[in-house]
PDB file of C-alpha atoms in Angstrom:
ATOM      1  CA  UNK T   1      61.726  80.423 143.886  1.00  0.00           C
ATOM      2  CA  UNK T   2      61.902  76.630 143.737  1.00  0.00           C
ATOM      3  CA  UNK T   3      65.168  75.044 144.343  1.00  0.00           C
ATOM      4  CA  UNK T   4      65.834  71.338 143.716  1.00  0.00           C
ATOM      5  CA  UNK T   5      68.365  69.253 145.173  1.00  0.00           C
ATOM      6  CA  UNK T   6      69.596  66.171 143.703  1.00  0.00           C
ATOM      7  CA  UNK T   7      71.741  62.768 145.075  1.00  0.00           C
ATOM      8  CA  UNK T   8      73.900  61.352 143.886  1.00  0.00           C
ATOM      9  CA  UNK T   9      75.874  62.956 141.409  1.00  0.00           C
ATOM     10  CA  UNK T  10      77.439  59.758 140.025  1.00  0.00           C
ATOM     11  CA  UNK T  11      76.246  56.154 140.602  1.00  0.00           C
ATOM     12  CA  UNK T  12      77.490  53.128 139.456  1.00  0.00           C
ATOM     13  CA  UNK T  13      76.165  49.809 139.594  1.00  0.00           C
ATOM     14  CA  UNK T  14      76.424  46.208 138.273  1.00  0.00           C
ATOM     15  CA  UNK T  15      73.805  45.456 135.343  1.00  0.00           C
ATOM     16  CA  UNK T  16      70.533  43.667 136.925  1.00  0.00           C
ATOM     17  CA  UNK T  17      70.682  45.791 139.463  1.00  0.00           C
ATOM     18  CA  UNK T  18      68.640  48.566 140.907  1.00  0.00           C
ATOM     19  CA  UNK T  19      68.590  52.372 141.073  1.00  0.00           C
ATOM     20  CA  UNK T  20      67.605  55.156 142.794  1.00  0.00           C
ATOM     21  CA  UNK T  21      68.282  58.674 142.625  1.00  0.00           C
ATOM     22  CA  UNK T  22      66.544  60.979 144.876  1.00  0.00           C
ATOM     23  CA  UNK T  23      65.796  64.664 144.784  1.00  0.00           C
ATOM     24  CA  UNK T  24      64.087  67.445 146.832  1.00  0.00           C
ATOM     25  CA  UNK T  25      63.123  70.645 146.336  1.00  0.00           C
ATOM     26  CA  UNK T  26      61.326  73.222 148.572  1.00  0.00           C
ATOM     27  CA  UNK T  27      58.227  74.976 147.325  1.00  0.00           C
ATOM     28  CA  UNK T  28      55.261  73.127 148.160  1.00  0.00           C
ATOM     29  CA  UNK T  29      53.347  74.742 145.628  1.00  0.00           C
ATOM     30  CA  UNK T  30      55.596  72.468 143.115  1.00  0.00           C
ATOM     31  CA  UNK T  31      53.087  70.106 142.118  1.00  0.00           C
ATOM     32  CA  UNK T  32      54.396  68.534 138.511  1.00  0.00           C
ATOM     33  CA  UNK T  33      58.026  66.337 138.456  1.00  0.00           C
ATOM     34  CA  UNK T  34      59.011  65.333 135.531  1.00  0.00           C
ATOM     35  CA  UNK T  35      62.886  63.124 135.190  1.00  0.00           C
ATOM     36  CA  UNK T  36      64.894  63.069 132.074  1.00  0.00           C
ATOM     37  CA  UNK T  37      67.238  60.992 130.078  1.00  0.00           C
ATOM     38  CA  UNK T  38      69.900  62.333 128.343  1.00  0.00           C
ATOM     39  CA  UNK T  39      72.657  60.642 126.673  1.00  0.00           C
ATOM     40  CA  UNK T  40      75.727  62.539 125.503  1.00  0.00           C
ATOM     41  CA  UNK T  41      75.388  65.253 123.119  1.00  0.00           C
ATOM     42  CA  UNK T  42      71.966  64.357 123.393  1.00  0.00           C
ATOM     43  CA  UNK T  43      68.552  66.027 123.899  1.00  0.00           C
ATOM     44  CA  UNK T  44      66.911  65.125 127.282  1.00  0.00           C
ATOM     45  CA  UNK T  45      64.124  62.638 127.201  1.00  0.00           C
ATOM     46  CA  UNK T  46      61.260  62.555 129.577  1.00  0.00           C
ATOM     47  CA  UNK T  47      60.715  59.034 130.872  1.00  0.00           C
ATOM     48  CA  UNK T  48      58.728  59.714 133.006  1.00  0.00           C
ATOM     49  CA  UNK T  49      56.679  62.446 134.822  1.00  0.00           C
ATOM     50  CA  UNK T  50      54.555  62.501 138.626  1.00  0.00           C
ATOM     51  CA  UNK T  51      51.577  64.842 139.693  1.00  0.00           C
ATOM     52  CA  UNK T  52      50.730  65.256 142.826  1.00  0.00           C
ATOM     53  CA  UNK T  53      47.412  64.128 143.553  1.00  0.00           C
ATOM     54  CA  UNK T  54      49.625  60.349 143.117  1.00  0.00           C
ATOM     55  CA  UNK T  55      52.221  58.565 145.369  1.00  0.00           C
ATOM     56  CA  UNK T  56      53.803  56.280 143.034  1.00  0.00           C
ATOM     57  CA  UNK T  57      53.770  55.889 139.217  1.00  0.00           C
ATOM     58  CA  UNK T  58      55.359  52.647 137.107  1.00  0.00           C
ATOM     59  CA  UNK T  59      56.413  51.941 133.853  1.00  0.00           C
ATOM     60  CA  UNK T  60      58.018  48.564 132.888  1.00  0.00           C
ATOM     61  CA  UNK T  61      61.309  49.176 134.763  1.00  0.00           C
ATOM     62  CA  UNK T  62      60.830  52.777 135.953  1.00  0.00           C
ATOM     63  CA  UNK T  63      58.554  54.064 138.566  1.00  0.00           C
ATOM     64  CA  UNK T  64      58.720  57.018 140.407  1.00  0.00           C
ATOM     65  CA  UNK T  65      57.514  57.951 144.254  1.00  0.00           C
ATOM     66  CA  UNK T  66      56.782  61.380 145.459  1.00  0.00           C
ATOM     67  CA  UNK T  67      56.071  62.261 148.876  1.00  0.00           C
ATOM     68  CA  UNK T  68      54.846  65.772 149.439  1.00  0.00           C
ATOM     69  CA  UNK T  69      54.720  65.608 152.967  1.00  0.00           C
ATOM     70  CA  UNK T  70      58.487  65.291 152.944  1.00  0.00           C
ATOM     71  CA  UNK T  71      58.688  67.403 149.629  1.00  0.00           C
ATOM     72  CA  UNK T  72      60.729  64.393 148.015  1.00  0.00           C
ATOM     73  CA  UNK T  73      60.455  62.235 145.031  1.00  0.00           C
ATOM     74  CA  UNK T  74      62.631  59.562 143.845  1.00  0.00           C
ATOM     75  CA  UNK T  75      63.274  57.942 140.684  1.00  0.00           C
ATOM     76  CA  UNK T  76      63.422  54.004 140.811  1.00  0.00           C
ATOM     77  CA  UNK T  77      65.126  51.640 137.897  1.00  0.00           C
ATOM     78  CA  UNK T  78      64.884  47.881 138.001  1.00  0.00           C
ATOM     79  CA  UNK T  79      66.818  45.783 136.165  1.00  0.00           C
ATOM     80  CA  UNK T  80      69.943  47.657 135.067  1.00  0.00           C
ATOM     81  CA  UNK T  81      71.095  47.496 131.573  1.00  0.00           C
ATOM     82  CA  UNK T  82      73.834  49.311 130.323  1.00  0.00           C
ATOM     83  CA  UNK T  83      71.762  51.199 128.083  1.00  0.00           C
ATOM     84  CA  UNK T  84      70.409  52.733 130.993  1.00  0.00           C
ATOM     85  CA  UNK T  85      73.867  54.292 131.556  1.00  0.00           C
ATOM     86  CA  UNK T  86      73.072  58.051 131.051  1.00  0.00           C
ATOM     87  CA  UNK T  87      72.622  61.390 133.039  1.00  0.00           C
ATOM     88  CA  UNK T  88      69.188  61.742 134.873  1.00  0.00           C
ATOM     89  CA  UNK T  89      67.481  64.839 135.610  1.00  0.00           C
ATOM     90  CA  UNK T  90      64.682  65.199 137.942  1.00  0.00           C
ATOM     91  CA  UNK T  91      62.881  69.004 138.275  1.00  0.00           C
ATOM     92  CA  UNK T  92      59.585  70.376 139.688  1.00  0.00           C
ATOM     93  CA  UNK T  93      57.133  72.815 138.622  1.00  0.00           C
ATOM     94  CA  UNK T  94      53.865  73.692 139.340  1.00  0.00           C
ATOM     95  CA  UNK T  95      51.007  74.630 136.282  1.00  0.00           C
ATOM     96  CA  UNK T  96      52.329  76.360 133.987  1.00  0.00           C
ATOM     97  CA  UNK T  97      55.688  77.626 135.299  1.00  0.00           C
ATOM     98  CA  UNK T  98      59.142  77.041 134.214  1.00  0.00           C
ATOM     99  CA  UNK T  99      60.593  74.098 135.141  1.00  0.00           C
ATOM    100  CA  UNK T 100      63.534  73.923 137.731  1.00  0.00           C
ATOM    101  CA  UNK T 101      65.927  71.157 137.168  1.00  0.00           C
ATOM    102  CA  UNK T 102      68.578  68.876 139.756  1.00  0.00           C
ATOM    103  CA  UNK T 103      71.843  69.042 138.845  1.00  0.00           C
ATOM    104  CA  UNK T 104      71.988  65.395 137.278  1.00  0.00           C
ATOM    105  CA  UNK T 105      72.731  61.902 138.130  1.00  0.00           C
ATOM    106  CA  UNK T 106      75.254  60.121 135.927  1.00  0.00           C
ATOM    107  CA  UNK T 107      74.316  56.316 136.043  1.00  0.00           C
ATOM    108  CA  UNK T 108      76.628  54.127 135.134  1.00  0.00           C
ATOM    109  CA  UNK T 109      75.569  50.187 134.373  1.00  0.00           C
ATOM    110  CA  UNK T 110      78.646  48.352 134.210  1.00  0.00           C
ATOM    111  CA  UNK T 111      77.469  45.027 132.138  1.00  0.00           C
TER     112      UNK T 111
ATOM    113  CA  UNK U   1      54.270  62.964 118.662  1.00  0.00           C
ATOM    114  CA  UNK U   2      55.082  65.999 120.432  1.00  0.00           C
ATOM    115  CA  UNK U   3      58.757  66.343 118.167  1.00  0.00           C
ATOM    116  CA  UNK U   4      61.022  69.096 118.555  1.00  0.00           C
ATOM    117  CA  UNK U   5      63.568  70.339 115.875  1.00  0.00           C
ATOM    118  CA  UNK U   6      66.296  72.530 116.435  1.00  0.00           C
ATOM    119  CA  UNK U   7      68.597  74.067 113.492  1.00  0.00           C
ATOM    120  CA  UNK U   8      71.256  74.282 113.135  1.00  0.00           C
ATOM    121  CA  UNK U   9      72.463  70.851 115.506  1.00  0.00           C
ATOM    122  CA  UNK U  10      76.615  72.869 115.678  1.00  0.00           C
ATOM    123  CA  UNK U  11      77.598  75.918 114.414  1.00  0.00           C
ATOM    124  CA  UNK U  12      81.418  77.395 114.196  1.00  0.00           C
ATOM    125  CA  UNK U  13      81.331  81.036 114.007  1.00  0.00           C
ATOM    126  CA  UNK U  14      83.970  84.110 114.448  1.00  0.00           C
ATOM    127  CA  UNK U  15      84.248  86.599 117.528  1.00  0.00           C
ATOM    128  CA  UNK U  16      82.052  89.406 116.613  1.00  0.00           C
ATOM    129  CA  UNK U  17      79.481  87.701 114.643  1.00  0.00           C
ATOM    130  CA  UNK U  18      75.736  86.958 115.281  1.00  0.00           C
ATOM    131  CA  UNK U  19      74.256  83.635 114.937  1.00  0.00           C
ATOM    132  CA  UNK U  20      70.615  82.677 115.175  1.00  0.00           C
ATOM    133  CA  UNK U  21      69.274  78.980 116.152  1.00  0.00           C
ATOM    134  CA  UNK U  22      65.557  77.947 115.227  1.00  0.00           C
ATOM    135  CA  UNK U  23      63.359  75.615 117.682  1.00  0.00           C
ATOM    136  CA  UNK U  24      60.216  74.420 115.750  1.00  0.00           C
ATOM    137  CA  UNK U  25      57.596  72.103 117.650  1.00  0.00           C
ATOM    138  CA  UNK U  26      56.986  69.944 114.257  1.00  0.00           C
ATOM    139  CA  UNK U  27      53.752  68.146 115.324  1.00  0.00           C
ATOM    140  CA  UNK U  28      51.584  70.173 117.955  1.00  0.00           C
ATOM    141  CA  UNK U  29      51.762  74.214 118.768  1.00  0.00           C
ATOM    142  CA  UNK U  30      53.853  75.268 121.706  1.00  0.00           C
ATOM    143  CA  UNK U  31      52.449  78.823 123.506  1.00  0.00           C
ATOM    144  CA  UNK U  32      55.769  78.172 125.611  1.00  0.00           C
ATOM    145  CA  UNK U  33      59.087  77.486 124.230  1.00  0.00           C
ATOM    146  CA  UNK U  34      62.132  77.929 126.539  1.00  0.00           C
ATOM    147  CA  UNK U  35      65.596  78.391 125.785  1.00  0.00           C
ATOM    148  CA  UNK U  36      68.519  76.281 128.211  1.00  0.00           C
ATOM    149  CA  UNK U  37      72.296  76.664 127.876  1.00  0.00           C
ATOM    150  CA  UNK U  38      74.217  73.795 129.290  1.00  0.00           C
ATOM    151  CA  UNK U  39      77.670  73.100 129.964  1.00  0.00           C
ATOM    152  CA  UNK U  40      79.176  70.136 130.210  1.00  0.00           C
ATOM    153  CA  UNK U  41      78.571  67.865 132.671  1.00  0.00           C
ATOM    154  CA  UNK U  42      76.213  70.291 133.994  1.00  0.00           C
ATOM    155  CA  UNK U  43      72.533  71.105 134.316  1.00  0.00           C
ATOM    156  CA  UNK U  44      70.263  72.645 132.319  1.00  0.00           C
ATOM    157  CA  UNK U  45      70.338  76.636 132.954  1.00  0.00           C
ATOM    158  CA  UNK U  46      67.499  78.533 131.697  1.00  0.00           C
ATOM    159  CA  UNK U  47      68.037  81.281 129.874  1.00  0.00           C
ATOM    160  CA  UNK U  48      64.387  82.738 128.917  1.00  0.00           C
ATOM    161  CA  UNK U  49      60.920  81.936 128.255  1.00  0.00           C
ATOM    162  CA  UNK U  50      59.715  82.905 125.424  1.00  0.00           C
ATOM    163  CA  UNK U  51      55.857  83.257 124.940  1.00  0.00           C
ATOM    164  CA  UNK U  52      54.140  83.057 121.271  1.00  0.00           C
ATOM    165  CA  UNK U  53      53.634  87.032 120.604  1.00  0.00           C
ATOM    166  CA  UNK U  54      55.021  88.901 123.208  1.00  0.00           C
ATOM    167  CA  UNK U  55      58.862  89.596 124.614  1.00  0.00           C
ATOM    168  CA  UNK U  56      60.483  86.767 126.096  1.00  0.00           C
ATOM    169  CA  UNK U  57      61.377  86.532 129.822  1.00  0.00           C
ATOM    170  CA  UNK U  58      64.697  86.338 130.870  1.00  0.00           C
ATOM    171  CA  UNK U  59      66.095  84.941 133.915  1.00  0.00           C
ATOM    172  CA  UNK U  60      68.627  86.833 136.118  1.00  0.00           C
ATOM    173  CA  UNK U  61      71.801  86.918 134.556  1.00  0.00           C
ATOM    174  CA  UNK U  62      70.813  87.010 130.991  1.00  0.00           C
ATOM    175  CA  UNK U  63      71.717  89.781 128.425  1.00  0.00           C
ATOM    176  CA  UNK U  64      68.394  90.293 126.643  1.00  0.00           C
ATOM    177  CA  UNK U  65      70.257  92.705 124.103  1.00  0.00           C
ATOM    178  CA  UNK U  66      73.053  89.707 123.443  1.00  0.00           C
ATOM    179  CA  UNK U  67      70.675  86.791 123.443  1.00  0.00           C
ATOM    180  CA  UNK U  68      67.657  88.569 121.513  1.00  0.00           C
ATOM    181  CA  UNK U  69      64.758  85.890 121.439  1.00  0.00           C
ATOM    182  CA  UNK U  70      61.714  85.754 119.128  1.00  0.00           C
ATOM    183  CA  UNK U  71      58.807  83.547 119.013  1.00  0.00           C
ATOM    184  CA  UNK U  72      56.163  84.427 115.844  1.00  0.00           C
ATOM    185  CA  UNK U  73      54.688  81.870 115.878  1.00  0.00           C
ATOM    186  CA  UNK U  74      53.075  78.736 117.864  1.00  0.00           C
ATOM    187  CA  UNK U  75      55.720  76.680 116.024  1.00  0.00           C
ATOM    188  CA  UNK U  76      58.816  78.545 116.027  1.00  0.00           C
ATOM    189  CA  UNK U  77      60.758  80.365 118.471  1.00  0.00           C
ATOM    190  CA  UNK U  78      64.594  81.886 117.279  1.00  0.00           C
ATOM    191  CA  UNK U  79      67.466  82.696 119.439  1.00  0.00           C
ATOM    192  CA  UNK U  80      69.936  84.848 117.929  1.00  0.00           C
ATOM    193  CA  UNK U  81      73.391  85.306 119.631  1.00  0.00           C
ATOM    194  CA  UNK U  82      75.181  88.798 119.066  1.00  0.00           C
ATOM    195  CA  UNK U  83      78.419  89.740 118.808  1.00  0.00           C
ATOM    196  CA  UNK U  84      79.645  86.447 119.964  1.00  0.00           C
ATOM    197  CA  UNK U  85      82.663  85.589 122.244  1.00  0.00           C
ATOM    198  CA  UNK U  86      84.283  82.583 122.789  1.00  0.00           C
ATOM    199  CA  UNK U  87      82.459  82.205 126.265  1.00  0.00           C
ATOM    200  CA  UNK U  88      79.397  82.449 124.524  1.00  0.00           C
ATOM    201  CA  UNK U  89      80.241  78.201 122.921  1.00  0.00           C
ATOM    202  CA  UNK U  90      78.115  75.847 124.701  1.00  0.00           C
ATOM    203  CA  UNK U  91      75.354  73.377 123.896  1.00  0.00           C
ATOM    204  CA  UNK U  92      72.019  75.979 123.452  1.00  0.00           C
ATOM    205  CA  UNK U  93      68.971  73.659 123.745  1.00  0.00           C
ATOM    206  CA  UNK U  94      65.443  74.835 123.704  1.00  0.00           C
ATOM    207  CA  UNK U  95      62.488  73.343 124.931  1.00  0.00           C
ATOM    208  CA  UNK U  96      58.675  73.242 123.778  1.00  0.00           C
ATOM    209  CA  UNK U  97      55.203  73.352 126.022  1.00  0.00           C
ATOM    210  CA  UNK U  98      51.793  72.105 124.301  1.00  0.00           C
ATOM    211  CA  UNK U  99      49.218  74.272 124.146  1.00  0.00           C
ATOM    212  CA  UNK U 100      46.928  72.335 125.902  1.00  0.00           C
ATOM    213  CA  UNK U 101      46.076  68.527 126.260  1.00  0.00           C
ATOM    214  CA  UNK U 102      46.822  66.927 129.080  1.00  0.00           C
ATOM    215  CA  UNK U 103      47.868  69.364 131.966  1.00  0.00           C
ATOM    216  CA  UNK U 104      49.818  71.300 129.473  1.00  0.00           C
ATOM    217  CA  UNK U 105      52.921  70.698 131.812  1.00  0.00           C
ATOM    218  CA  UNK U 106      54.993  68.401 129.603  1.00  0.00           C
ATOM    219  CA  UNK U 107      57.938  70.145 127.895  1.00  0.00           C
ATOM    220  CA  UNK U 108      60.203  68.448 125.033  1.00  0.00           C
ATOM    221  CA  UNK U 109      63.228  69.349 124.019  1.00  0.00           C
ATOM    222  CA  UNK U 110      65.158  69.920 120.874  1.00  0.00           C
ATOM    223  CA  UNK U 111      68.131  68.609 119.982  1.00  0.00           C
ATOM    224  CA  UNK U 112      70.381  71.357 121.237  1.00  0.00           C
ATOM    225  CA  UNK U 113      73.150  73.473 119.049  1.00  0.00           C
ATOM    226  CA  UNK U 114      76.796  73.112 119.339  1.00  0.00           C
ATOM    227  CA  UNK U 115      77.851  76.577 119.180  1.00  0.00           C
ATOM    228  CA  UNK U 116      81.914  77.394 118.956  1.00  0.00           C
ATOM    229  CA  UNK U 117      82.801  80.968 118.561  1.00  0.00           C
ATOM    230  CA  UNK U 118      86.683  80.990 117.322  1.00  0.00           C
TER     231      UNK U 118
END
């Protein structure tokens, strides 16, 4: 089955910064990755979401780059704010199978 | 769109005693619903996939006869914990696929249940 790998578990950074959290996983026949938000006691939210037939995907302060060569995609935040201070889940799929999710990210955006 | 509801959002309830959650995809049908259990500070584990008419799949690990799973409908799906134990309490959050639109891949997610078994 798929297996996805996340880094880092924590990261902290200075507001107006940038961040990236990266993840792999290791079925090639993976071909949807989604990330989620989730704030505490929270639902997860997507935020964003990659197929594969694209590199690179933006939105406002988000984008997202996949390489499938490499079977890695990263998620990419410009522009810090500490409302961006959550945990962040990346996961890969393919079709209509279940999802398999990283372990999470927890950003922190220190104002 | 695409809105998830889960009921109830916490729950207290004694060893011994069942207790069922509902996940309803309130604006668009959901073939698909899944059900996660996550513990804090950690990731989302899935439990089972539950299909709209048929027996849901569980994943390895998973009591099928503790955490029975029914989905009548192509808005609701129920998970119903039996004879709970205290390791049973976590945050039980289910998760919704479209029917179609799109790629159908997108899934949203309720807003999990706090459940506490005293």
């Amino acid at each position: 089955g798929e297996n996805v790998e996340q880094h880092p578990s924590t990261l902290s950074v200075q507001e107006g910064d940038s961040a990236v959290i990266k993840c792999t996983y290791s079925d090639s026949a993976s071909n949807y990755f989604p990330w989620y938000k989730q704030e505490l006691g929270k639902r997860p939210q997507l935020i964003i979401d990659i197929r594969s037939n694209v590199g690179e995907k933006k939105d406002q302060r988000i984008a997202v780059t996949l390489n499938k060569t490499a079977k890695h995609f990263s998620l990419h935040i410009t522009e810090t704010q500490p409302e961006d201070s959550a945990v962040y889940f990346c996961a890969a799929g393919s079709g209509y199978s279940t999802l398999t999710f990283g372990k999470g990210t927890m950003l922190l955006v220190s104002p | 769109g695409a809105v998830v509801s889960q009921h109830p959002s916490w729950v207290i309830c004694k060893s011994g005693t069942s207790v069922k959650i509902e996940c309803r995809s309130l604006d668009f049908q959901a073939t698909t619903m899944f059900w996660y259990r996550q513990f804090p500070k950690q990731s989302l584990m899935l439990m089972a996939t539950s299909n709209e008419g048929s027996k849901a799949t569980y994943e390895q690990g998973v009591e099928k006869d503790k955490f029975l799973i029914n989905h009548a409908s192509l808005t609701l799906s129920t998970l119903t914990v039996t004879s709970a134990h205290p390791e049973d309490s976590s945050f039980y959050i289910c998760s919704a696929r479209a029917v179609s639109g799109g790629a159908g891949y997108e899934q949203y997610f309720g807003p999990g249940t706090r459940l506490t078994v005293t």
